[in-house]
Short mmCIF file of C-alpha atoms in Angstrom, two decimals:
data_model
loop_
_atom_site.label_atom_id
_atom_site.label_comp_id
_atom_site.label_asym_id
_atom_site.label_seq_id
_atom_site.Cartn_x
_atom_site.Cartn_y
_atom_site.Cartn_z
CA MET L 1073 -25.39 -0.66 -2.21
CA HIS L 1074 -23.93 -1.33 -5.88
CA ILE L 1075 -19.83 -1.78 -6.22
CA VAL L 1076 -17.83 -1.71 -10.26
CA GLN L 1077 -14.59 -3.20 -9.28
CA PHE L 1078 -12.07 -2.97 -12.47
CA HIS L 1079 -9.36 -4.80 -12.39
CA HIS L 1080 -6.87 -4.66 -15.69
CA VAL L 1081 -6.30 -8.29 -15.69
CA ARG L 1082 -8.36 -11.53 -16.60
CA LEU L 1083 -9.89 -12.99 -13.38
CA PRO L 1084 -8.98 -15.40 -10.85
CA VAL L 1085 -4.98 -15.96 -12.21
CA PRO L 1086 -4.50 -20.02 -12.64
CA LYS L 1087 -1.14 -19.63 -10.23
CA TYR L 1088 0.06 -17.08 -7.87
CA GLY L 1089 -1.35 -13.59 -8.87
CA GLY L 1090 -2.08 -12.11 -4.57
CA ALA L 1091 -3.08 -8.72 -5.81
CA GLU L 1092 -5.47 -10.71 -8.48
CA ARG L 1093 -7.04 -12.36 -5.92
CA ILE L 1094 -7.29 -10.15 -3.63
CA VAL L 1095 -9.42 -8.29 -6.31
CA VAL L 1096 -11.43 -12.24 -6.76
CA TRP L 1097 -11.86 -12.50 -2.75
CA LEU L 1098 -12.90 -8.90 -2.07
CA SER L 1099 -16.09 -9.11 -5.07
CA GLN L 1100 -17.02 -12.95 -3.77
CA GLY L 1101 -16.69 -11.11 0.27
CA LEU L 1102 -19.15 -8.03 -0.67
CA ALA L 1103 -21.73 -10.40 -2.67
CA GLU L 1104 -21.84 -13.20 -0.45
CA LEU L 1105 -22.91 -10.23 2.69
CA GLY L 1106 -25.92 -9.22 0.30
CA HIS L 1107 -24.32 -5.99 -1.97
CA GLN L 1108 -24.91 -6.33 -5.74
CA VAL L 1109 -21.08 -6.34 -7.67
CA THR L 1110 -20.83 -5.81 -11.12
CA LEU L 1111 -16.43 -7.57 -11.53
CA LEU L 1112 -14.93 -5.75 -14.95
CA ALA L 1113 -12.95 -6.86 -16.48
CA PRO L 1114 -10.68 -7.84 -19.93
CA LYS L 1115 -11.91 -11.41 -22.07
CA GLY L 1116 -12.03 -15.01 -20.67
CA SER L 1117 -12.73 -13.89 -16.14
CA ARG L 1118 -14.96 -16.18 -14.80
CA VAL L 1119 -15.68 -15.30 -11.21
CA ALA L 1120 -17.76 -17.77 -9.13
CA GLY L 1121 -21.35 -15.95 -8.07
CA VAL L 1122 -20.36 -12.72 -9.01
CA ARG L 1123 -21.59 -10.70 -12.26
CA VAL L 1124 -18.45 -10.82 -14.45
CA VAL L 1125 -18.47 -7.68 -17.85
CA GLU L 1126 -15.78 -8.48 -19.91
CA VAL L 1127 -14.45 -5.24 -21.08
CA SER L 1128 -10.70 -3.74 -22.96
CA PRO L 1129 -8.18 -2.43 -19.39
CA GLU L 1130 -7.79 0.08 -22.68
CA GLU L 1131 -11.55 1.07 -23.54
CA VAL L 1132 -11.26 1.55 -19.36
CA LEU L 1133 -8.46 3.44 -18.07
CA SER L 1134 -8.93 6.30 -21.16
CA PRO L 1135 -10.06 9.64 -21.06
CA GLY L 1136 -13.30 9.77 -22.47
CA PHE L 1137 -14.70 6.58 -20.94
CA ASP L 1138 -18.31 5.81 -20.43
CA LEU L 1139 -19.14 3.51 -18.27
CA ARG L 1140 -22.72 3.48 -18.11
CA ARG L 1141 -22.04 1.47 -21.77
CA HIS L 1142 -22.06 -1.18 -19.43
CA VAL L 1143 -23.78 -0.95 -15.90
CA ALA L 1144 -26.50 -0.42 -16.89
CA GLU L 1145 -28.33 -0.17 -13.24
CA PRO L 1146 -27.23 3.18 -11.46
CA VAL L 1147 -23.70 2.61 -9.23
CA ASP L 1148 -22.83 3.86 -5.88
CA ILE L 1149 -18.78 3.55 -5.62
CA MET L 1150 -16.72 2.14 -9.10
CA HIS L 1151 -12.74 0.52 -7.00
CA TYR L 1152 -10.23 0.80 -10.41
CA HIS L 1153 -7.23 -1.83 -8.60
CA LEU L 1154 -4.24 0.06 -9.44
CA PRO L 1155 -1.08 0.74 -8.81
CA ASP L 1156 -1.09 4.12 -11.08
CA PRO L 1157 -2.45 7.09 -10.64
CA LEU L 1158 -6.23 7.92 -12.46
CA ARG L 1159 -8.71 9.73 -13.92
CA ALA L 1160 -11.49 8.01 -11.84
CA ALA L 1161 -15.53 9.26 -11.88
CA GLU L 1162 -16.70 11.12 -9.11
CA ARG L 1163 -17.19 9.62 -5.91
CA ALA L 1164 -14.35 6.42 -7.58
CA VAL L 1165 -11.84 4.86 -5.20
CA ARG L 1166 -8.65 3.77 -6.44
CA VAL L 1167 -6.26 1.23 -4.56
CA ASP L 1168 -2.92 0.18 -5.11
CA VAL L 1169 -2.35 -3.34 -4.67
CA HIS L 1170 0.82 -4.17 -6.84
CA GLY L 1171 3.22 -1.39 -5.37
CA ASN L 1172 4.29 1.87 -3.84
CA LEU L 1173 4.43 5.16 -5.95
CA GLY L 1174 7.47 5.94 -7.54
CA ASP L 1175 9.54 8.28 -5.25
CA GLY L 1176 7.84 11.68 -4.43
CA HIS L 1177 4.61 10.45 -4.62
CA ARG L 1178 1.85 10.90 -2.36
CA ALA L 1179 -1.74 8.74 -2.83
CA ASP L 1180 -4.64 10.75 -4.46
CA SER L 1181 -7.48 11.85 -2.46
CA ARG L 1182 -9.35 8.52 -2.88
CA THR L 1183 -6.25 6.05 -3.01
CA ILE L 1184 -6.68 3.07 -0.60
CA CYS L 1185 -3.68 1.69 0.57
CA VAL L 1186 -3.74 -1.76 1.79
CA SER L 1187 -1.52 -0.94 5.70
CA GLN L 1188 -0.36 0.90 7.63
CA ASP L 1189 3.82 1.50 6.29
CA HIS L 1190 1.99 1.37 2.75
CA ALA L 1191 -0.45 4.62 3.57
CA ARG L 1192 2.82 5.92 5.65
CA ARG L 1193 4.59 6.56 3.16
CA HIS L 1194 2.51 7.45 0.34
CA GLY L 1195 0.84 10.53 2.50
CA THR L 1196 -2.81 8.75 3.54
CA HIS L 1197 -4.44 7.12 7.24
CA ALA L 1198 -6.74 5.25 4.53
CA PHE L 1199 -6.24 1.77 4.26
CA VAL L 1200 -7.62 -2.00 4.74
CA ARG L 1201 -4.87 -4.16 4.98
CA ASN L 1202 -5.53 -7.35 2.64
CA GLY L 1203 -7.16 -10.48 3.41
CA VAL L 1204 -7.89 -14.26 1.79
CA ARG L 1205 -10.61 -16.59 1.98
CA LEU L 1206 -9.76 -19.48 5.06
CA ASP L 1207 -12.14 -22.04 3.23
CA GLU L 1208 -9.86 -21.88 0.39
CA TYR L 1209 -7.02 -22.84 3.24
CA GLU L 1210 -5.44 -26.37 4.71
CA PHE L 1211 -4.81 -25.58 8.25
CA ARG L 1212 -2.11 -28.39 10.22
CA THR L 1213 -0.61 -28.09 12.75
CA GLU L 1214 1.30 -31.67 12.04
CA LYS L 1215 4.51 -30.27 8.82
CA ASP L 1216 6.60 -31.29 7.36
CA ASP L 1217 10.04 -31.79 6.87
CA PHE L 1218 10.29 -28.51 4.45
CA ASP L 1219 10.73 -24.85 4.92
CA LEU L 1220 9.31 -23.24 1.69
CA PHE L 1221 10.02 -19.88 -0.28
CA LEU L 1222 6.75 -18.62 -1.79
CA ALA L 1223 7.34 -15.37 -3.99
CA ARG L 1224 8.74 -14.27 -7.47
CA LEU L 1225 12.85 -14.72 -7.15
CA HIS L 1226 13.10 -11.42 -7.20
CA SER L 1227 15.69 -9.59 -5.27
CA ILE L 1228 13.91 -7.66 -3.50
CA LYS L 1229 11.61 -11.04 -1.73
CA GLY L 1230 14.78 -12.18 -0.33
CA TRP L 1231 15.11 -15.46 -1.54
CA ARG L 1232 18.74 -15.98 -1.73
CA VAL L 1233 18.60 -14.36 1.76
CA ALA L 1234 15.90 -17.76 2.69
CA ILE L 1235 18.19 -19.45 1.12
CA ALA L 1236 21.83 -18.67 3.04
CA ALA L 1237 19.37 -19.01 6.38
CA ALA L 1238 18.96 -22.38 4.66
CA LYS L 1239 22.21 -23.72 4.24
CA GLN L 1240 23.15 -22.85 8.01
CA CYS L 1241 20.29 -24.14 9.75
CA ARG L 1242 20.90 -26.61 7.82
CA VAL L 1243 17.05 -27.66 6.95
CA ARG L 1244 15.55 -28.35 3.18
CA LEU L 1245 14.54 -26.08 2.22
CA ARG L 1246 10.92 -25.16 -1.43
CA LEU L 1247 11.81 -22.81 -3.48
CA ALA L 1248 8.54 -21.92 -5.13
CA GLY L 1249 8.16 -18.77 -7.05
CA GLY L 1250 9.62 -16.95 -10.98
CA TRP L 1251 12.84 -18.51 -13.08
CA ARG L 1252 15.53 -21.44 -11.75
CA PRO L 1253 18.19 -20.36 -10.17
CA SER L 1254 20.86 -22.70 -9.84
CA LEU L 1255 21.00 -24.36 -6.55
CA SER L 1256 22.49 -26.63 -3.40
CA ARG L 1257 21.40 -30.22 -1.77
CA TYR L 1258 19.42 -28.12 1.14
CA VAL L 1259 16.78 -26.77 -1.62
CA LYS L 1260 14.38 -27.88 -4.17
CA PHE L 1261 12.91 -24.95 -6.93
CA VAL L 1262 9.58 -25.84 -6.90
CA GLY L 1263 8.45 -23.40 -9.70
CA ARG L 1264 5.46 -21.82 -9.79
CA VAL L 1265 2.83 -23.46 -7.74
CA GLY L 1266 -1.05 -22.60 -7.16
CA GLY L 1267 -4.37 -24.62 -6.21
CA VAL L 1268 -3.59 -28.25 -4.77
CA ARG L 1269 0.05 -28.14 -5.14
CA LYS L 1270 0.08 -24.73 -3.33
CA ARG L 1271 -2.16 -25.24 -0.83
CA GLU L 1272 0.31 -28.50 -0.15
CA LEU L 1273 3.64 -26.32 0.51
CA LEU L 1274 2.37 -23.57 2.83
CA ALA L 1275 0.00 -26.58 5.39
CA GLY L 1276 3.00 -29.52 5.32
CA ALA L 1277 5.59 -25.41 5.36
CA ARG L 1278 7.69 -25.55 8.97
CA CYS L 1279 7.45 -22.21 7.86
CA LEU L 1280 7.62 -19.49 5.78
CA TRP L 1281 10.96 -17.57 5.11
CA MET L 1282 10.31 -14.16 3.73
CA PRO L 1283 13.58 -11.94 4.51
CA VAL L 1284 12.02 -8.23 2.08
CA ARG L 1285 14.78 -6.51 1.35
CA TRP L 1286 11.90 -3.64 -0.34
CA GLU L 1287 8.90 -1.90 1.46
CA ASP L 1288 6.44 -4.42 0.50
CA PRO L 1289 2.83 -3.29 1.32
CA CYS L 1290 0.96 -6.34 2.35
CA PRO L 1291 2.47 -9.56 0.31
CA VAL L 1292 -0.28 -12.53 0.69
CA ASN L 1293 1.79 -15.14 1.29
CA ILE L 1294 1.67 -14.16 4.81
CA LEU L 1295 -1.45 -14.01 5.08
CA GLU L 1296 -2.02 -18.00 2.99
CA ALA L 1297 0.80 -19.52 5.63
CA LEU L 1298 -0.76 -17.93 8.48
CA ALA L 1299 -3.98 -19.05 7.08
CA SER L 1300 -2.35 -22.46 7.13
CA GLY L 1301 -0.53 -22.24 10.40
CA THR L 1302 2.57 -22.19 9.76
CA PRO L 1303 4.30 -19.60 10.44
CA VAL L 1304 6.49 -16.79 9.09
CA ILE L 1305 10.22 -15.91 9.38
CA GLY L 1306 10.81 -12.08 7.84
CA SER L 1307 12.52 -9.02 7.66
CA PRO L 1308 11.40 -6.33 9.51
CA ARG L 1309 10.55 -4.38 5.77
CA GLY L 1310 6.69 -2.39 5.34
CA SER L 1311 3.84 -4.42 6.06
CA LEU L 1312 5.73 -7.10 7.73
CA PRO L 1313 5.65 -5.62 11.64
CA GLU L 1314 2.03 -5.31 11.35
CA LEU L 1315 1.38 -8.68 9.87
CA ILE L 1316 3.63 -11.19 11.83
CA SER L 1317 2.47 -10.59 15.48
CA PRO L 1318 5.22 -12.55 18.39
CA ASP L 1319 3.25 -15.91 17.97
CA THR L 1320 3.15 -16.15 14.56
CA GLY L 1321 6.76 -16.45 13.71
CA GLY L 1322 9.65 -13.49 14.51
CA LEU L 1323 11.28 -10.73 12.18
CA GLY L 1324 15.17 -10.17 11.55
CA THR L 1325 17.77 -7.83 10.51
CA THR L 1326 21.18 -10.28 10.13
CA LEU L 1327 20.49 -13.56 7.95
CA GLU L 1328 22.91 -14.87 12.08
CA GLU L 1329 19.03 -12.38 13.37
CA LEU L 1330 17.51 -14.37 11.08
CA VAL L 1331 18.99 -18.29 11.29
CA ALA L 1332 18.35 -17.92 15.46
CA LEU L 1333 14.87 -17.29 14.84
CA ARG L 1334 14.56 -20.54 12.46
CA ARG L 1335 15.96 -22.71 16.28
CA ARG L 1336 13.22 -20.28 18.17
CA LEU L 1337 10.31 -22.65 15.32
CA ALA L 1338 9.13 -24.71 18.27
CA ASP L 1339 7.93 -20.75 19.68
CA TRP L 1340 4.75 -20.68 17.70
CA ASP L 1341 1.74 -22.76 17.61
CA PRO L 1342 0.28 -23.54 14.32
CA ARG L 1343 -3.00 -22.67 16.24
CA ALA L 1344 -2.15 -19.13 17.41
CA CYS L 1345 -1.27 -18.39 13.03
CA ARG L 1346 -4.68 -19.79 12.83
CA ALA L 1347 -5.90 -17.77 14.56
CA ARG L 1348 -4.57 -14.27 13.71
CA ALA L 1349 -5.39 -15.16 9.93
CA GLU L 1350 -9.55 -15.48 11.43
CA ARG L 1351 -8.89 -12.73 13.21
CA SER L 1352 -7.32 -10.46 11.25
CA PHE L 1353 -6.44 -11.20 8.03
CA SER L 1354 -9.66 -13.58 6.26
CA HIS L 1355 -11.45 -12.06 2.86
CA LEU L 1356 -14.91 -10.45 5.61
CA VAL L 1357 -12.61 -9.01 7.92
CA MET L 1358 -11.13 -7.38 4.42
CA VAL L 1359 -14.22 -6.96 3.02
CA GLU L 1360 -15.84 -5.08 6.07
CA GLU L 1361 -13.04 -2.68 5.85
CA TYR L 1362 -13.87 -1.86 2.75
CA LEU L 1363 -17.69 -1.15 3.20
CA ARG L 1364 -16.17 1.05 6.02
CA MET L 1365 -14.47 2.42 3.13
CA TYR L 1366 -16.72 2.63 0.69
CA ARG L 1367 -19.65 4.56 3.47
CA SER L 1368 -16.91 7.43 4.52
CA VAL L 1369 -17.11 8.47 0.45
CA LEU L 1370 -21.54 8.00 0.36
CA GLU L 1371 -22.24 9.63 3.83
CA THR L 1372 -18.82 12.68 4.00
CA GLY L 1373 -17.15 12.40 0.98
CA ALA L 1374 -14.12 11.75 2.31
CA LEU L 1375 -12.50 8.59 2.61
CA ALA L 1376 -12.06 7.11 6.25
CA ALA L 1377 -8.84 5.93 8.30
CA GLY L 1378 -7.44 2.56 8.62
CA ARG L 1379 -7.67 0.71 11.62
CA ALA L 1380 -4.10 0.78 13.41
CA ARG L 1381 -4.22 -2.48 14.55
CA PRO L 1382 -4.67 -5.84 13.07
#
């Protein structure tokens, strides 16, 4: 199968960029399984093992875009990775990887969402959960003396809640994300991280805090933590109940519930976290699900329903 992927941001991103990493891992995984992959991306994009064609995002998103100007071979599937509705070529699919559509908007018949909750809220049954390249993460059973928050420092991600819980628990918290807030002696700000530094933080943390305050579609940092053997403490919003199982972390609504969960840290085995990532959230598990969607489009003209349980 020849699959063309398109993303509007230069790839790979140097630091976090969860959505961008999904495009890279999906493209690499498809190539690893023997499929022909062409990645359309802005100038300067380079992805190991994948043919990249540099394009202007404005051209690709224009109504008169002609794929044949950039790709000479026959194409089976054109896969756009964008959060906004667009006019795609015949037999194309689109995936919402960056967030939620606005209030009242429903997914069209060619949209693949990124979790069961994401799909339900957008009026569709088609979804594929994100997956990560396990070989890019360090699995450790012995943890260091800190907890971790790794996400945008935005109120919807719940970073202030994580700080409040860390203070009550009197544990060290490392905060990794955009802009520097005013902190206390319990919290160390480490800024945006990537590469070796991010792997070390994920592998060394006793837990990852994700007390989100919005319907998060499928946060990649949770999957990265599980791959690193790190349990997750979060809130029951969006896709989190699908991602965090009772043996890999806990979900709490109030600060008191989150603090109580932190006291149960010894209940969660790093090996169970890694096993869940291997079983349900590897990049190849994700690739196989996208292939199931692609084949369904080619054979029936419609997307298949996502799998309910990861």
